[in-house]
């Protein structure tokens, strides 16, 4: 027994401890990334003895789906967990990655944010709470510990009163933001809060050093997505996805380092959050499960570098959208599947930031440059940006003759990725839930009988590329047996505005009686916005019946209320009807509770 115990202890000593220091809502605005305005001495010191990754993406530009990506090693568009916020079943037979570490003897703690859009399949952590700490492990048990700092969260950018530390006069205002005192103050306060997050990281590193474990522990530092400023957070541009990632691997574990590792160095390898789960398992000597969609970039099971990384945007709070993005490290490709929606849809939480308020006011007053004004307009189907020449991503090169080769490369990479992961985000959110009942969205998405992905995806492509030649195909798709195909066909006519509705008028009128409420809602919005008075009357009747939360489920209600909002002043006849809707609406889980009330409040405010 003594020999067995000594052998087990030796094995434990041979395995690294793993420490993650995470922070919220901040990109690579740090000294170690060359930002001279930033003050981040603690992470800079970590980078000086470790290595930074220059092309790290968070996959999602907002916390819940980003953290869902990390914990699962799966893309949320594949698991049905991309919406901010949501809650869906975990894929059958799979587990969150700390489960595998615990099986291997690691003590796993999280202090303390989870915010997963996936239901936890059993117990994930040994302890996940404000008191969780690696110090509570048994003996020399190896640990995996996460400490999350909230200091740089979006909400802290706008907390007042605040005494500025960074001088607002010296901040660099990106070209897409107006240069106003409000914007400068928010950006300067953001830098102040990044410094506060850096101080939290320094305190955790000191704890490790004081315990004599600094050379026994592999340390990661990263932010959970881009800055909390509008057009970074929630948007899958590089500005919303590019995060700092600093890794220190002690000399004792040099065999786990990648070939490019050197103290104070950098790696240009493309990595993203979906890679973190397999990477941590690899560092612990555990072969990552083959079902994980990421690739280990450190440790015993390092995989080859990937040529692209990917991003996504789905529903953000109460507003629907569907955007996908990809990069090769230099060029960023963005595919907008709902180009008829403006970038800056009204979100209650985002509009609490002074920058958002002044930005929208200046738009309304016609006082913005074209680059600044773009956020308040509808989107093109495709965008392409050269980060070397245009780091603020304001010059869309998708139509540039000299960029068609890289556009085609990234477009093809994007489509291949969509097919590989069986992206279920092309279903209306309510259908993600209904089609996966008794299973999970991931498993449903890989079942052709439940989700004919190729037919749905091809129709979404046809609809959203906005080619005039697509009209006959859209008419045919509106007769398809699958409701999601019909949904995208109806969207295709809506996206084309008045011309689309005139061309598809007969088909859209029939779609007002479609068996799917989501098809009816899209048809009603299209005819209400671009049809005649008779069309508007029929559309208002459909939307009013589906927007009543006492008679419809949550997702139908929320979709209908968004449709009513899209009609603007044309929805005025529903003023009294909306006031009679139940104020709280239906909700499948507390994570969704605030969305219907927000929509109702906005509609009632507009129609006073």
mmCIF file of N, CA and C in Angstrom, residues 114-216:
data_model
loop_
_atom_site.group_PDB
_atom_site.id
_atom_site.type_symbol
_atom_site.label_atom_id
_atom_site.label_comp_id
_atom_site.label_asym_id
_atom_site.label_seq_id
_atom_site.Cartn_x
_atom_site.Cartn_y
_atom_site.Cartn_z
ATOM 1 N N UNK A 114 -20.347 30.941 -14.210
ATOM 2 C CA UNK A 114 -20.595 29.854 -15.159
ATOM 3 C C UNK A 114 -21.302 30.430 -16.379
ATOM 4 N N UNK A 115 -22.590 30.785 -16.249
ATOM 5 C CA UNK A 115 -23.357 31.443 -17.313
ATOM 6 C C UNK A 115 -23.417 30.598 -18.584
ATOM 7 N N UNK A 116 -23.538 29.290 -18.427
ATOM 8 C CA UNK A 116 -23.574 28.402 -19.578
ATOM 9 C C UNK A 116 -24.977 28.373 -20.181
ATOM 10 N N UNK A 117 -25.030 28.324 -21.494
ATOM 11 C CA UNK A 117 -26.295 28.146 -22.208
ATOM 12 C C UNK A 117 -26.665 26.675 -22.373
ATOM 13 N N UNK A 118 -25.854 25.796 -21.847
ATOM 14 C CA UNK A 118 -26.109 24.353 -21.866
ATOM 15 C C UNK A 118 -26.378 23.869 -20.448
ATOM 16 N N UNK A 119 -27.342 22.989 -20.299
ATOM 17 C CA UNK A 119 -27.613 22.390 -19.000
ATOM 18 C C UNK A 119 -26.450 21.491 -18.612
ATOM 19 N N UNK A 120 -26.007 21.605 -17.388
ATOM 20 C CA UNK A 120 -24.861 20.802 -16.949
ATOM 21 C C UNK A 120 -25.267 19.343 -16.810
ATOM 22 N N UNK A 121 -24.524 18.447 -17.449
ATOM 23 C CA UNK A 121 -24.827 17.015 -17.358
ATOM 24 C C UNK A 121 -24.170 16.395 -16.131
ATOM 25 N N UNK A 122 -24.781 16.561 -14.975
ATOM 26 C CA UNK A 122 -24.166 16.076 -13.748
ATOM 27 C C UNK A 122 -23.334 17.166 -13.107
ATOM 28 N N UNK A 123 -22.408 16.753 -12.246
ATOM 29 C CA UNK A 123 -21.580 17.688 -11.499
ATOM 30 C C UNK A 123 -20.310 17.984 -12.288
ATOM 31 N N UNK A 124 -20.116 19.251 -12.635
ATOM 32 C CA UNK A 124 -18.961 19.641 -13.454
ATOM 33 C C UNK A 124 -17.735 19.952 -12.606
ATOM 34 N N UNK A 125 -17.947 20.699 -11.523
ATOM 35 C CA UNK A 125 -16.841 21.175 -10.704
ATOM 36 C C UNK A 125 -16.843 20.496 -9.338
ATOM 37 N N UNK A 126 -15.655 20.375 -8.734
ATOM 38 C CA UNK A 126 -15.619 20.001 -7.319
ATOM 39 C C UNK A 126 -16.269 21.098 -6.489
ATOM 40 N N UNK A 127 -15.904 22.340 -6.786
ATOM 41 C CA UNK A 127 -16.540 23.485 -6.139
ATOM 42 C C UNK A 127 -16.622 24.613 -7.170
ATOM 43 N N UNK A 128 -17.800 25.220 -7.271
ATOM 44 C CA UNK A 128 -17.982 26.418 -8.092
ATOM 45 C C UNK A 128 -18.739 27.423 -7.245
ATOM 46 N N UNK A 129 -18.015 28.390 -6.693
ATOM 47 C CA UNK A 129 -18.628 29.368 -5.798
ATOM 48 C C UNK A 129 -17.625 30.485 -5.553
ATOM 49 N N UNK A 130 -18.063 31.480 -4.796
ATOM 50 C CA UNK A 130 -17.174 32.595 -4.453
ATOM 51 C C UNK A 130 -16.034 32.153 -3.541
ATOM 52 N N UNK A 131 -16.157 30.975 -2.933
ATOM 53 C CA UNK A 131 -15.113 30.466 -2.038
ATOM 54 C C UNK A 131 -14.259 29.367 -2.668
ATOM 55 N N UNK A 132 -14.544 29.039 -3.901
ATOM 56 C CA UNK A 132 -13.784 27.973 -4.562
ATOM 57 C C UNK A 132 -12.307 28.372 -4.674
ATOM 58 N N UNK A 133 -11.428 27.438 -4.340
ATOM 59 C CA UNK A 133 -9.991 27.762 -4.361
ATOM 60 C C UNK A 133 -9.188 26.470 -4.416
ATOM 61 N N UNK A 134 -8.078 26.518 -5.129
ATOM 62 C CA UNK A 134 -7.194 25.360 -5.217
ATOM 63 C C UNK A 134 -6.585 25.001 -3.858
ATOM 64 N N UNK A 135 -6.557 25.940 -2.925
ATOM 65 C CA UNK A 135 -5.978 25.667 -1.608
ATOM 66 C C UNK A 135 -6.736 24.579 -0.848
ATOM 67 N N UNK A 136 -7.968 24.315 -1.255
ATOM 68 C CA UNK A 136 -8.802 23.354 -0.530
ATOM 69 C C UNK A 136 -8.649 21.921 -1.032
ATOM 70 N N UNK A 137 -7.696 21.684 -1.914
ATOM 71 C CA UNK A 137 -7.508 20.324 -2.443
ATOM 72 C C UNK A 137 -6.851 19.433 -1.392
ATOM 73 N N UNK A 138 -6.809 18.157 -1.680
ATOM 74 C CA UNK A 138 -6.199 17.184 -0.771
ATOM 75 C C UNK A 138 -4.711 17.028 -1.083
ATOM 76 N N UNK A 139 -3.866 17.309 -0.111
ATOM 77 C CA UNK A 139 -2.424 17.062 -0.251
ATOM 78 C C UNK A 139 -1.845 17.733 -1.477
ATOM 79 N N UNK A 140 -1.120 16.932 -2.264
ATOM 80 C CA UNK A 140 -0.494 17.470 -3.470
ATOM 81 C C UNK A 140 -1.318 17.144 -4.714
ATOM 82 N N UNK A 141 -2.603 16.966 -4.535
ATOM 83 C CA UNK A 141 -3.500 16.698 -5.657
ATOM 84 C C UNK A 141 -3.364 17.797 -6.711
ATOM 85 N N UNK A 142 -3.180 17.448 -7.978
ATOM 86 C CA UNK A 142 -3.100 18.486 -9.009
ATOM 87 C C UNK A 142 -4.436 19.204 -9.125
ATOM 88 N N UNK A 143 -4.368 20.458 -9.491
ATOM 89 C CA UNK A 143 -5.611 21.221 -9.566
ATOM 90 C C UNK A 143 -5.766 21.922 -10.909
ATOM 91 N N UNK A 144 -7.027 22.149 -11.232
ATOM 92 C CA UNK A 144 -7.410 23.059 -12.306
ATOM 93 C C UNK A 144 -8.322 24.090 -11.669
ATOM 94 N N UNK A 145 -7.889 25.346 -11.667
ATOM 95 C CA UNK A 145 -8.637 26.392 -10.972
ATOM 96 C C UNK A 145 -8.874 27.570 -11.904
ATOM 97 N N UNK A 146 -10.091 28.096 -11.848
ATOM 98 C CA UNK A 146 -10.470 29.270 -12.628
ATOM 99 C C UNK A 146 -10.842 30.388 -11.672
ATOM 100 N N UNK A 147 -10.256 31.560 -11.877
ATOM 101 C CA UNK A 147 -10.633 32.762 -11.131
ATOM 102 C C UNK A 147 -11.047 33.829 -12.149
ATOM 103 N N UNK A 148 -12.280 34.278 -12.032
ATOM 104 C CA UNK A 148 -12.817 35.240 -12.992
ATOM 105 C C UNK A 148 -12.940 36.611 -12.348
ATOM 106 N N UNK A 149 -12.406 37.617 -13.001
ATOM 107 C CA UNK A 149 -12.553 38.997 -12.541
ATOM 108 C C UNK A 149 -13.681 39.676 -13.317
ATOM 109 N N UNK A 150 -14.558 40.356 -12.592
ATOM 110 C CA UNK A 150 -15.658 41.092 -13.220
ATOM 111 C C UNK A 150 -15.342 42.581 -13.372
ATOM 112 N N UNK A 151 -14.135 42.977 -13.014
ATOM 113 C CA UNK A 151 -13.817 44.404 -12.949
ATOM 114 C C UNK A 151 -13.956 45.127 -14.291
ATOM 115 N N UNK A 152 -13.708 44.430 -15.399
ATOM 116 C CA UNK A 152 -13.733 45.091 -16.704
ATOM 117 C C UNK A 152 -15.046 44.879 -17.451
ATOM 118 N N UNK A 153 -16.070 44.375 -16.762
ATOM 119 C CA UNK A 153 -17.357 44.122 -17.407
ATOM 120 C C UNK A 153 -17.956 45.407 -17.978
ATOM 121 N N UNK A 154 -18.740 45.258 -19.034
ATOM 122 C CA UNK A 154 -19.420 46.381 -19.693
ATOM 123 C C UNK A 154 -20.082 47.333 -18.694
ATOM 124 N N UNK A 155 -20.725 46.782 -17.672
ATOM 125 C CA UNK A 155 -21.446 47.615 -16.709
ATOM 126 C C UNK A 155 -20.521 48.573 -15.972
ATOM 127 N N UNK A 156 -19.234 48.206 -15.863
ATOM 128 C CA UNK A 156 -18.284 49.051 -15.134
ATOM 129 C C UNK A 156 -17.770 50.221 -15.974
ATOM 130 N N UNK A 157 -17.953 50.134 -17.292
ATOM 131 C CA UNK A 157 -17.547 51.243 -18.164
ATOM 132 C C UNK A 157 -18.392 52.477 -17.891
ATOM 133 N N UNK A 158 -19.642 52.253 -17.514
ATOM 134 C CA UNK A 158 -20.591 53.358 -17.388
ATOM 135 C C UNK A 158 -20.974 53.658 -15.937
ATOM 136 N N UNK A 159 -20.314 53.030 -14.987
ATOM 137 C CA UNK A 159 -20.601 53.292 -13.584
ATOM 138 C C UNK A 159 -20.117 54.689 -13.216
ATOM 139 N N UNK A 160 -21.004 55.474 -12.701
ATOM 140 C CA UNK A 160 -20.685 56.831 -12.285
ATOM 141 C C UNK A 160 -21.173 57.026 -10.843
ATOM 142 N N UNK A 161 -20.495 57.861 -10.034
ATOM 143 C CA UNK A 161 -19.312 58.646 -10.408
ATOM 144 C C UNK A 161 -18.071 57.768 -10.519
ATOM 145 N N UNK A 162 -17.123 58.256 -11.297
ATOM 146 C CA UNK A 162 -15.860 57.548 -11.492
ATOM 147 C C UNK A 162 -14.766 58.586 -11.671
ATOM 148 N N UNK A 163 -13.681 58.397 -10.961
ATOM 149 C CA UNK A 163 -12.530 59.292 -11.108
ATOM 150 C C UNK A 163 -11.587 58.723 -12.159
ATOM 151 N N UNK A 164 -11.433 59.387 -13.299
ATOM 152 C CA UNK A 164 -10.597 58.836 -14.371
ATOM 153 C C UNK A 164 -9.141 58.668 -13.945
ATOM 154 N N UNK A 165 -8.564 57.565 -14.361
ATOM 155 C CA UNK A 165 -7.135 57.317 -14.173
ATOM 156 C C UNK A 165 -6.415 57.553 -15.493
ATOM 157 N N UNK A 166 -6.936 56.934 -16.540
ATOM 158 C CA UNK A 166 -6.415 57.194 -17.877
ATOM 159 C C UNK A 166 -7.023 58.498 -18.399
ATOM 160 N N UNK A 167 -6.204 59.296 -19.039
ATOM 161 C CA UNK A 167 -6.634 60.602 -19.531
ATOM 162 C C UNK A 167 -7.507 60.431 -20.776
ATOM 163 N N UNK A 168 -8.786 60.831 -20.726
ATOM 164 C CA UNK A 168 -9.646 60.684 -21.908
ATOM 165 C C UNK A 168 -9.103 61.409 -23.141
ATOM 166 N N UNK A 169 -8.354 62.466 -22.939
ATOM 167 C CA UNK A 169 -7.827 63.226 -24.074
ATOM 168 C C UNK A 169 -6.795 62.430 -24.877
ATOM 169 N N UNK A 170 -6.215 61.399 -24.244
ATOM 170 C CA UNK A 170 -5.152 60.639 -24.903
ATOM 171 C C UNK A 170 -5.609 59.301 -25.481
ATOM 172 N N UNK A 171 -6.890 58.957 -25.297
ATOM 173 C CA UNK A 171 -7.371 57.670 -25.780
ATOM 174 C C UNK A 171 -7.505 57.689 -27.302
ATOM 175 N N UNK A 172 -7.270 56.553 -27.923
ATOM 176 C CA UNK A 172 -7.514 56.440 -29.367
ATOM 177 C C UNK A 172 -8.965 56.025 -29.593
ATOM 178 N N UNK A 173 -9.712 56.858 -30.281
ATOM 179 C CA UNK A 173 -11.106 56.550 -30.590
ATOM 180 C C UNK A 173 -11.138 55.824 -31.934
ATOM 181 N N UNK A 174 -11.693 54.604 -31.985
ATOM 182 C CA UNK A 174 -11.741 53.895 -33.269
ATOM 183 C C UNK A 174 -12.580 54.643 -34.291
ATOM 184 N N UNK A 175 -12.297 54.407 -35.552
ATOM 185 C CA UNK A 175 -12.906 55.196 -36.625
ATOM 186 C C UNK A 175 -14.411 55.019 -36.726
ATOM 187 N N UNK A 176 -14.949 53.923 -36.167
ATOM 188 C CA UNK A 176 -16.389 53.715 -36.253
ATOM 189 C C UNK A 176 -17.149 54.443 -35.154
ATOM 190 N N UNK A 177 -16.455 54.976 -34.139
ATOM 191 C CA UNK A 177 -17.104 55.737 -33.072
ATOM 192 C C UNK A 177 -16.946 57.237 -33.309
ATOM 193 N N UNK A 178 -17.950 58.029 -32.950
ATOM 194 C CA UNK A 178 -17.771 59.480 -33.018
ATOM 195 C C UNK A 178 -16.820 59.948 -31.918
ATOM 196 N N UNK A 179 -16.047 60.945 -32.212
ATOM 197 C CA UNK A 179 -15.081 61.471 -31.252
ATOM 198 C C UNK A 179 -15.762 62.551 -30.423
ATOM 199 N N UNK A 180 -16.369 62.131 -29.309
ATOM 200 C CA UNK A 180 -17.070 63.056 -28.416
ATOM 201 C C UNK A 180 -16.548 62.872 -26.992
ATOM 202 N N UNK A 181 -16.805 63.809 -26.105
ATOM 203 C CA UNK A 181 -16.372 63.637 -24.706
ATOM 204 C C UNK A 181 -16.954 62.376 -24.067
ATOM 205 N N UNK A 182 -18.205 62.048 -24.404
ATOM 206 C CA UNK A 182 -18.823 60.855 -23.814
ATOM 207 C C UNK A 182 -18.089 59.584 -24.250
ATOM 208 N N UNK A 183 -17.765 59.518 -25.520
ATOM 209 C CA UNK A 183 -17.079 58.333 -26.048
ATOM 210 C C UNK A 183 -15.675 58.229 -25.455
ATOM 211 N N UNK A 184 -14.980 59.353 -25.399
ATOM 212 C CA UNK A 184 -13.635 59.333 -24.828
ATOM 213 C C UNK A 184 -13.664 58.920 -23.353
ATOM 214 N N UNK A 185 -14.641 59.397 -22.630
ATOM 215 C CA UNK A 185 -14.714 59.039 -21.211
ATOM 216 C C UNK A 185 -14.979 57.549 -21.051
ATOM 217 N N UNK A 186 -15.886 57.006 -21.858
ATOM 218 C CA UNK A 186 -16.178 55.571 -21.758
ATOM 219 C C UNK A 186 -14.956 54.728 -22.109
ATOM 220 N N UNK A 187 -14.250 55.107 -23.171
ATOM 221 C CA UNK A 187 -13.056 54.346 -23.549
ATOM 222 C C UNK A 187 -11.982 54.450 -22.459
ATOM 223 N N UNK A 188 -11.783 55.642 -21.907
ATOM 224 C CA UNK A 188 -10.780 55.804 -20.847
ATOM 225 C C UNK A 188 -11.169 54.995 -19.615
ATOM 226 N N UNK A 189 -12.444 54.994 -19.272
ATOM 227 C CA UNK A 189 -12.880 54.219 -18.110
ATOM 228 C C UNK A 189 -12.740 52.724 -18.377
ATOM 229 N N UNK A 190 -12.954 52.320 -19.619
ATOM 230 C CA UNK A 190 -12.697 50.921 -19.988
ATOM 231 C C UNK A 190 -11.246 50.547 -19.680
ATOM 232 N N UNK A 191 -10.317 51.390 -20.068
ATOM 233 C CA UNK A 191 -8.905 51.115 -19.774
ATOM 234 C C UNK A 191 -8.651 51.080 -18.273
ATOM 235 N N UNK A 192 -9.326 51.950 -17.522
ATOM 236 C CA UNK A 192 -9.203 51.906 -16.063
ATOM 237 C C UNK A 192 -9.626 50.549 -15.522
ATOM 238 N N UNK A 193 -10.721 50.028 -16.072
ATOM 239 C CA UNK A 193 -11.255 48.763 -15.570
ATOM 240 C C UNK A 193 -10.397 47.575 -16.005
ATOM 241 N N UNK A 194 -9.775 47.664 -17.157
ATOM 242 C CA UNK A 194 -8.821 46.620 -17.559
ATOM 243 C C UNK A 194 -7.643 46.609 -16.580
ATOM 244 N N UNK A 195 -7.212 47.788 -16.137
ATOM 245 C CA UNK A 195 -6.148 47.850 -15.133
ATOM 246 C C UNK A 195 -6.586 47.186 -13.835
ATOM 247 N N UNK A 196 -7.866 47.369 -13.467
ATOM 248 C CA UNK A 196 -8.379 46.735 -12.249
ATOM 249 C C UNK A 196 -8.418 45.217 -12.401
ATOM 250 N N UNK A 197 -8.776 44.742 -13.584
ATOM 251 C CA UNK A 197 -8.752 43.294 -13.828
ATOM 252 C C UNK A 197 -7.328 42.760 -13.773
ATOM 253 N N UNK A 198 -6.394 43.535 -14.285
ATOM 254 C CA UNK A 198 -4.979 43.160 -14.216
ATOM 255 C C UNK A 198 -4.520 43.048 -12.765
ATOM 256 N N UNK A 199 -4.991 43.954 -11.914
ATOM 257 C CA UNK A 199 -4.629 43.891 -10.486
ATOM 258 C C UNK A 199 -5.172 42.622 -9.850
ATOM 259 N N UNK A 200 -6.384 42.217 -10.220
ATOM 260 C CA UNK A 200 -6.932 40.961 -9.715
ATOM 261 C C UNK A 200 -6.056 39.786 -10.133
ATOM 262 N N UNK A 201 -5.616 39.802 -11.384
ATOM 263 C CA UNK A 201 -4.737 38.730 -11.851
ATOM 264 C C UNK A 201 -3.429 38.725 -11.057
ATOM 265 N N UNK A 202 -2.903 39.915 -10.770
ATOM 266 C CA UNK A 202 -1.672 39.999 -9.985
ATOM 267 C C UNK A 202 -1.821 39.403 -8.604
ATOM 268 N N UNK A 203 -2.976 39.616 -7.988
ATOM 269 C CA UNK A 203 -3.208 39.056 -6.650
ATOM 270 C C UNK A 203 -3.240 37.538 -6.696
ATOM 271 N N UNK A 204 -3.835 36.974 -7.719
ATOM 272 C CA UNK A 204 -3.882 35.510 -7.842
ATOM 273 C C UNK A 204 -2.499 34.928 -8.147
ATOM 274 N N UNK A 205 -1.713 35.626 -8.928
ATOM 275 C CA UNK A 205 -0.360 35.156 -9.212
ATOM 276 C C UNK A 205 0.505 35.210 -7.960
ATOM 277 N N UNK A 206 0.296 36.222 -7.147
ATOM 278 C CA UNK A 206 1.047 36.327 -5.891
ATOM 279 C C UNK A 206 0.693 35.166 -4.955
ATOM 280 N N UNK A 207 -0.596 34.822 -4.878
ATOM 281 C CA UNK A 207 -1.012 33.671 -4.068
ATOM 282 C C UNK A 207 -0.260 32.420 -4.493
ATOM 283 N N UNK A 208 -0.169 32.236 -5.787
ATOM 284 C CA UNK A 208 0.496 31.048 -6.327
ATOM 285 C C UNK A 208 1.979 31.064 -5.965
ATOM 286 N N UNK A 209 2.601 32.215 -6.122
ATOM 287 C CA UNK A 209 4.027 32.344 -5.827
ATOM 288 C C UNK A 209 4.303 32.162 -4.341
ATOM 289 N N UNK A 210 3.444 32.731 -3.502
ATOM 290 C CA UNK A 210 3.629 32.613 -2.050
ATOM 291 C C UNK A 210 3.511 31.163 -1.581
ATOM 292 N N UNK A 211 2.728 30.384 -2.311
ATOM 293 C CA UNK A 211 2.556 28.975 -1.956
ATOM 294 C C UNK A 211 3.664 28.093 -2.540
ATOM 295 N N UNK A 212 4.604 28.700 -3.255
ATOM 296 C CA UNK A 212 5.701 27.939 -3.853
ATOM 297 C C UNK A 212 5.277 27.103 -5.039
ATOM 298 N N UNK A 213 4.190 27.497 -5.720
ATOM 299 C CA UNK A 213 3.640 26.681 -6.809
ATOM 300 C C UNK A 213 3.797 27.321 -8.183
ATOM 301 N N UNK A 214 4.488 28.447 -8.262
ATOM 302 C CA UNK A 214 4.592 29.155 -9.535
ATOM 303 C C UNK A 214 5.253 28.312 -10.615
ATOM 304 N N UNK A 215 6.210 27.474 -10.214
ATOM 305 C CA UNK A 215 6.898 26.657 -11.209
ATOM 306 C C UNK A 215 6.289 25.261 -11.330
ATOM 307 N N UNK A 216 5.176 25.061 -10.666
ATOM 308 C CA UNK A 216 4.451 23.788 -10.757
ATOM 309 C C UNK A 216 3.128 23.969 -11.511
#
